[in-house]
CSV table of C-alpha atoms in Angstrom, one decimal:
chain,number,residue,atom,x,y,z
A,186,MET,CA,1.9,-14.6,15.8
A,187,THR,CA,1.4,-11.9,13.2
A,188,LYS,CA,-1.1,-12.4,10.3
A,189,ALA,CA,1.8,-12.4,7.9
A,190,ALA,CA,3.4,-15.1,9.9
A,191,GLN,CA,0.1,-17.0,9.8
A,192,LEU,CA,0.1,-16.8,6.0
A,193,ARG,CA,3.7,-17.9,5.8
A,194,GLU,CA,2.9,-20.9,8.0
A,195,LEU,CA,0.0,-21.8,5.6
A,196,LEU,CA,2.3,-21.5,2.7
A,197,ARG,CA,4.7,-24.0,4.3
A,198,SER,CA,2.0,-26.5,5.0
A,199,ASP,CA,0.5,-29.1,2.7
A,200,ARG,CA,-2.9,-27.4,2.9
A,201,LEU,CA,-4.7,-25.6,0.0
A,202,ILE,CA,-5.2,-21.9,1.0
A,203,ARG,CA,-8.8,-20.9,0.2
A,204,VAL,CA,-9.4,-17.2,0.0
A,205,ALA,CA,-12.6,-15.2,-0.6
A,206,GLY,CA,-13.1,-11.6,-1.6
A,207,ALA,CA,-14.5,-8.9,0.7
A,208,HIS,CA,-15.2,-5.2,0.5
A,209,ASN,CA,-15.8,-4.0,4.1
A,210,GLY,CA,-15.5,-5.2,7.7
A,211,MET,CA,-18.8,-7.1,7.6
A,212,SER,CA,-18.1,-9.1,4.5
A,213,ALA,CA,-14.6,-9.9,5.8
A,214,LYS,CA,-16.2,-11.2,9.0
A,215,LEU,CA,-18.5,-13.5,6.8
A,216,VAL,CA,-15.4,-14.8,5.0
A,217,GLU,CA,-13.8,-15.7,8.3
A,218,GLU,CA,-17.0,-17.2,9.6
A,219,ALA,CA,-17.2,-19.5,6.6
A,220,ARG,CA,-13.7,-20.8,7.6
A,221,PHE,CA,-11.7,-19.6,4.6
A,222,GLU,CA,-8.0,-19.3,5.4
A,223,ALA,CA,-7.6,-15.7,4.3
A,224,ILE,CA,-9.5,-12.7,3.0
A,225,TRP,CA,-8.9,-11.0,-0.4
A,226,ALA,CA,-9.4,-7.2,-0.1
A,227,SER,CA,-10.8,-7.2,-3.6
A,228,GLY,CA,-10.2,-4.1,-5.8
A,229,LEU,CA,-13.3,-5.0,-7.8
A,230,GLU,CA,-15.5,-5.5,-4.8
A,231,ILE,CA,-14.2,-2.4,-3.0
A,232,SER,CA,-14.7,-0.2,-6.1
A,233,ALA,CA,-18.2,-1.7,-6.7
A,234,ALA,CA,-19.2,-1.2,-3.1
A,235,ARG,CA,-18.6,2.6,-3.7
A,236,GLY,CA,-20.5,2.4,-6.9
A,237,LEU,CA,-17.4,3.0,-9.0
A,238,PRO,CA,-15.8,1.0,-11.8
A,239,ASP,CA,-12.6,-1.0,-11.3
A,240,THR,CA,-10.6,1.3,-13.5
A,241,SER,CA,-7.9,2.8,-11.3
A,242,ILE,CA,-10.2,5.6,-10.0
A,243,MET,CA,-9.7,5.0,-6.3
A,244,THR,CA,-6.4,5.9,-4.6
A,245,MET,CA,-4.1,3.7,-2.6
A,246,THR,CA,-5.2,5.4,0.6
A,247,GLU,CA,-8.8,4.7,-0.1
A,248,PHE,CA,-8.1,1.0,-0.7
A,249,LEU,CA,-5.8,0.8,2.3
A,250,GLU,CA,-8.5,2.2,4.6
A,251,VAL,CA,-10.9,-0.6,3.7
A,252,ALA,CA,-8.2,-3.3,4.0
A,253,ALA,CA,-7.3,-1.9,7.5
A,254,GLN,CA,-10.9,-2.0,8.5
A,255,MET,CA,-11.1,-5.6,7.5
A,256,ASP,CA,-8.0,-6.5,9.4
A,257,PHE,CA,-9.3,-4.7,12.5
A,258,VAL,CA,-12.4,-6.9,12.8
A,259,THR,CA,-11.0,-10.3,11.8
A,260,ALA,CA,-8.3,-12.7,13.0
A,261,ILE,CA,-7.1,-14.3,9.7
A,262,PRO,CA,-4.7,-12.8,7.1
A,263,ILE,CA,-5.7,-10.1,4.7
A,264,ILE,CA,-4.3,-10.3,1.1
A,265,ALA,CA,-4.7,-6.8,-0.5
A,266,ASP,CA,-5.4,-6.5,-4.2
A,267,CYS,CA,-3.2,-3.5,-5.1
A,268,ASN,CA,-3.9,-3.4,-8.9
A,269,THR,CA,-0.7,-2.3,-10.7
A,270,GLY,CA,0.9,-0.8,-7.6
A,271,TYR,CA,-0.5,2.7,-8.1
A,272,GLY,CA,2.4,3.8,-10.2
A,273,ASP,CA,6.1,3.1,-10.6
A,274,GLU,CA,8.7,1.5,-8.3
A,275,TYR,CA,8.5,4.4,-5.8
A,276,ASN,CA,4.8,4.0,-5.5
A,277,VAL,CA,5.2,0.3,-4.9
A,278,ARG,CA,7.7,0.9,-2.1
A,279,HIS,CA,5.3,3.4,-0.6
A,280,LEU,CA,2.3,1.1,-0.6
A,281,VAL,CA,4.3,-1.8,0.9
A,282,ARG,CA,5.5,0.3,3.8
A,283,HIS,CA,1.9,1.5,4.5
A,284,TYR,CA,0.2,-1.8,4.1
A,285,GLU,CA,2.7,-3.6,6.3
A,286,ARG,CA,2.3,-1.0,9.0
A,287,GLN,CA,-1.5,-1.7,8.9
A,288,HIS,CA,-0.8,-5.4,9.6
A,289,ILE,CA,-1.9,-6.5,6.1
A,290,ALA,CA,-0.3,-9.9,5.5
A,291,ALA,CA,0.2,-9.7,1.8
A,292,VAL,CA,-0.1,-7.4,-1.2
A,293,CYS,CA,-0.7,-8.4,-4.8
A,294,ILE,CA,0.3,-6.3,-7.8
A,295,GLU,CA,-0.3,-7.1,-11.5
A,296,ASP,CA,1.7,-6.6,-14.6
A,297,LYS,CA,-0.7,-4.4,-16.6
A,298,VAL,CA,0.1,-0.8,-17.4
A,299,PHE,CA,-1.3,2.0,-15.2
A,300,PRO,CA,-4.1,3.0,-15.4
A,301,LYS,CA,-5.6,-0.5,-15.7
A,302,ILE,CA,-9.1,-1.7,-16.4
A,303,ASN,CA,-10.6,-4.8,-14.8
A,304,SER,CA,-9.6,-8.1,-16.4
A,305,PHE,CA,-13.1,-9.0,-17.4
A,306,MET,CA,-13.9,-5.7,-19.1
A,307,ASN,CA,-13.9,-5.3,-22.9
A,308,GLY,CA,-10.9,-3.3,-24.2
A,309,ALA,CA,-7.2,-3.6,-24.6
A,310,GLN,CA,-5.4,-5.4,-21.7
A,311,THR,CA,-1.9,-3.9,-22.1
A,312,LEU,CA,1.0,-5.3,-20.1
A,313,GLU,CA,4.1,-3.7,-18.8
A,314,SER,CA,7.4,-5.2,-20.0
A,315,ALA,CA,8.4,-8.1,-17.8
A,316,GLU,CA,11.6,-6.3,-16.9
A,317,LYS,CA,9.8,-3.2,-15.8
A,318,PHE,CA,7.4,-5.2,-13.7
A,319,ALA,CA,10.2,-7.3,-12.1
A,320,SER,CA,11.7,-4.0,-11.0
A,321,LYS,CA,8.5,-3.3,-9.1
A,322,ILE,CA,8.7,-6.7,-7.4
A,323,ARG,CA,12.3,-6.0,-6.4
A,324,ALA,CA,11.2,-2.6,-5.0
A,325,ALA,CA,8.5,-4.2,-3.0
A,326,LYS,CA,10.9,-6.8,-1.5
A,327,PHE,CA,13.3,-4.0,-0.7
A,328,ALA,CA,10.6,-2.0,1.1
A,329,GLN,CA,9.2,-4.7,3.3
A,330,LYS,CA,10.5,-4.8,6.9
A,331,SER,CA,9.3,-8.2,8.1
A,332,PRO,CA,10.6,-11.3,6.4
A,333,ASP,CA,7.0,-12.7,6.8
A,334,PHE,CA,5.3,-10.1,4.7
A,335,VAL,CA,4.2,-11.7,1.4
A,336,ILE,CA,4.6,-10.1,-2.1
A,337,ILE,CA,2.3,-11.6,-4.8
A,338,ALA,CA,3.1,-11.0,-8.5
A,339,ARG,CA,0.1,-11.4,-10.7
A,340,THR,CA,0.5,-12.0,-14.4
A,341,GLU,CA,-2.2,-11.1,-16.9
A,342,ALA,CA,-0.6,-12.8,-19.8
A,343,PHE,CA,-3.6,-15.1,-20.4
A,344,ILE,CA,-6.0,-12.2,-20.0
A,345,ALA,CA,-4.0,-10.3,-22.7
A,346,GLY,CA,-4.3,-13.4,-25.0
A,347,LEU,CA,-0.5,-14.1,-25.0
A,348,GLY,CA,-0.5,-17.8,-24.3
A,349,TRP,CA,1.1,-20.1,-21.7
A,350,GLU,CA,4.6,-19.7,-22.9
A,351,VAL,CA,4.5,-15.9,-22.2
A,352,ALA,CA,2.7,-16.5,-18.9
A,353,LEU,CA,5.4,-19.0,-17.9
A,354,ALA,CA,8.3,-16.8,-19.0
A,355,ARG,CA,6.9,-13.8,-17.1
A,356,SER,CA,6.2,-15.8,-14.0
A,357,GLN,CA,9.8,-17.1,-14.0
A,358,ILE,CA,11.1,-13.6,-14.2
A,359,TYR,CA,8.9,-12.4,-11.4
A,360,ALA,CA,9.9,-15.4,-9.2
A,361,GLU,CA,13.5,-14.6,-9.8
A,362,ALA,CA,12.9,-11.0,-8.8
A,363,GLY,CA,11.7,-12.3,-5.4
A,364,ALA,CA,7.9,-12.8,-5.6
A,365,ASP,CA,6.7,-15.1,-2.8
A,366,ILE,CA,3.6,-16.2,-4.8
A,367,ILE,CA,2.7,-16.0,-8.5
A,368,LEU,CA,-0.9,-15.4,-9.3
A,369,VAL,CA,-1.8,-16.7,-12.8
A,370,HIS,CA,-5.0,-15.1,-14.0
A,371,SER,CA,-7.2,-16.6,-16.7
A,372,LYS,CA,-10.7,-15.8,-18.0
A,373,ALA,CA,-11.1,-19.0,-20.0
A,374,GLY,CA,-14.2,-21.0,-19.4
A,375,THR,CA,-12.2,-24.0,-18.1
A,376,ALA,CA,-9.0,-24.5,-16.1
A,377,ASP,CA,-7.2,-25.7,-19.2
A,378,GLU,CA,-4.9,-22.7,-19.4
A,379,ILE,CA,-4.0,-23.2,-15.8
A,380,ALA,CA,-3.4,-26.9,-16.3
A,381,GLN,CA,-1.1,-26.2,-19.3
A,382,PHE,CA,0.8,-23.6,-17.2
A,383,MET,CA,1.2,-26.0,-14.2
A,384,LYS,CA,2.6,-28.7,-16.4
A,385,HIS,CA,5.6,-26.5,-17.1
A,386,TRP,CA,6.0,-24.7,-13.8
A,387,THR,CA,9.1,-26.0,-12.0
A,388,PHE,CA,10.1,-23.0,-9.8
A,389,PRO,CA,9.7,-23.5,-6.0
A,390,VAL,CA,7.3,-20.6,-5.8
A,391,PRO,CA,3.6,-21.3,-5.0
A,392,ILE,CA,0.9,-20.5,-7.6
A,393,ALA,CA,-2.4,-18.8,-6.9
A,394,VAL,CA,-5.5,-18.8,-9.2
A,395,VAL,CA,-8.8,-17.0,-9.4
A,396,PRO,CA,-11.5,-19.3,-10.8
A,397,THR,CA,-14.1,-16.6,-11.6
A,398,THR,CA,-14.8,-17.9,-15.1
A,399,TYR,CA,-14.2,-21.6,-14.4
A,400,PRO,CA,-16.3,-22.0,-11.2
A,401,SER,CA,-17.1,-25.7,-11.7
A,402,THR,CA,-13.4,-26.6,-11.3
A,403,THR,CA,-13.2,-27.9,-7.7
A,404,THR,CA,-10.6,-26.9,-5.2
A,405,GLN,CA,-9.4,-30.6,-5.2
A,406,GLU,CA,-8.9,-30.5,-8.9
A,407,LEU,CA,-6.9,-27.3,-8.7
A,408,GLN,CA,-4.8,-28.7,-5.8
A,409,ASP,CA,-4.2,-31.8,-7.9
A,410,LEU,CA,-2.7,-29.5,-10.6
A,411,GLY,CA,-0.3,-28.2,-8.0
A,412,VAL,CA,-2.1,-24.9,-7.2
A,413,LYS,CA,-1.5,-23.6,-3.7
A,414,VAL,CA,-3.9,-20.7,-3.3
A,415,VAL,CA,-7.4,-20.4,-4.7
A,416,ILE,CA,-9.1,-17.0,-4.6
A,417,TYR,CA,-12.9,-16.6,-4.9
A,418,ALA,CA,-12.4,-12.9,-5.6
A,419,ASN,CA,-15.9,-11.5,-6.3
A,420,GLN,CA,-18.6,-14.1,-5.5
A,421,GLY,CA,-19.5,-12.4,-2.3
A,422,ILE,CA,-20.5,-9.0,-3.7
A,423,ARG,CA,-22.2,-10.6,-6.7
A,424,SER,CA,-24.4,-12.8,-4.5
A,425,SER,CA,-25.2,-9.9,-2.0
A,426,VAL,CA,-26.2,-7.5,-4.8
A,427,LYS,CA,-28.6,-10.1,-6.2
A,428,ALA,CA,-30.1,-10.7,-2.7
A,429,MET,CA,-30.5,-6.9,-2.1
A,430,ARG,CA,-32.0,-6.3,-5.5
A,431,THR,CA,-34.6,-9.0,-4.9
A,432,THR,CA,-35.5,-7.7,-1.4
A,433,PHE,CA,-35.8,-4.1,-2.5
A,434,SER,CA,-37.9,-5.1,-5.5
A,435,ARG,CA,-40.3,-7.2,-3.4
A,436,ILE,CA,-40.8,-4.3,-0.9
A,437,VAL,CA,-41.6,-1.8,-3.7
A,438,GLN,CA,-43.9,-4.2,-5.6
A,439,GLY,CA,-45.7,-5.6,-2.5
A,440,GLY,CA,-45.8,-2.4,-0.4
A,441,HIS,CA,-44.6,-4.3,2.7
A,442,ALA,CA,-41.5,-6.1,4.0
A,443,SER,CA,-43.1,-9.3,5.3
A,444,GLY,CA,-43.2,-12.8,3.8
A,445,PHE,CA,-39.5,-13.2,3.1
A,446,GLU,CA,-37.9,-12.8,6.6
A,447,ASP,CA,-36.4,-16.3,6.2
A,448,GLN,CA,-34.2,-14.9,3.5
A,449,MET,CA,-32.7,-12.3,5.8
A,450,ILE,CA,-30.8,-12.5,9.0
A,451,SER,CA,-32.5,-11.2,12.2
A,452,VAL,CA,-31.5,-8.0,13.8
A,453,GLN,CA,-30.1,-10.0,16.7
A,454,GLU,CA,-27.9,-11.9,14.3
A,455,LEU,CA,-26.7,-8.6,12.9
A,456,PHE,CA,-25.9,-7.4,16.4
A,457,THR,CA,-23.9,-10.6,17.0
A,458,LEU,CA,-21.8,-10.0,13.9
A,459,GLN,CA,-21.2,-6.5,15.1
A,460,GLY,CA,-19.9,-7.8,18.3
A,461,ILE,CA,-22.7,-6.5,20.4
A,462,GLU,CA,-23.6,-8.7,23.5
A,463,SER,CA,-27.3,-9.4,23.7
């Protein structure tokens, strides 16, 4: 079974699909080890891992290389964050063909204008017209070869401060254009915007959310609202950066690397994660 088919099977099931962000092969392995159902090839994490801002600097090819690396070392589906699709409808067709050939299970594109800035950065969050973005969704569906490949349309209406009616209207247009999943993004401190949206969502298209700014909302609470996919998009790199910062600071301040081995994995454990037989 292909990984796209695995994802389709999950979508048909009654299970909540839990997804976590990764930025390289090792972090993807850790997502899989923790028993998430899928891996989010996070644009923010991949950019940050290269020391770059998430502002449309990296190319499609650079992001695809990392997603393919993740796919190579794991057995669960990869969902690729493809920002705004790297351009117009022709760029979207191009990316779908390439990601599908690399066995990526799904791609997600968002309805902001190119070049975009990260949703949590200060500054204007300008959206494309719904009609223009819907044409990108249609182009993506036209380009895919396998019926199992999944196209996710992400609306940033809440991020742009446009309210639930606009989020709902845009999502309906994207669903009608053929999107397999609608990702509704919010940076509110609670899940209230998502709850308001879900009260009015009647299309037979599953909804994904990213609870970065409402982390105390449980997966059960989100499932009770009718959400199908929950993406923990950046917690991995945020926690790993804090751990590395603490370790490096202790070494410099103490002049040695002993006394906190219990906060690191052993070299043998690292070998195991690398697939090296001891």
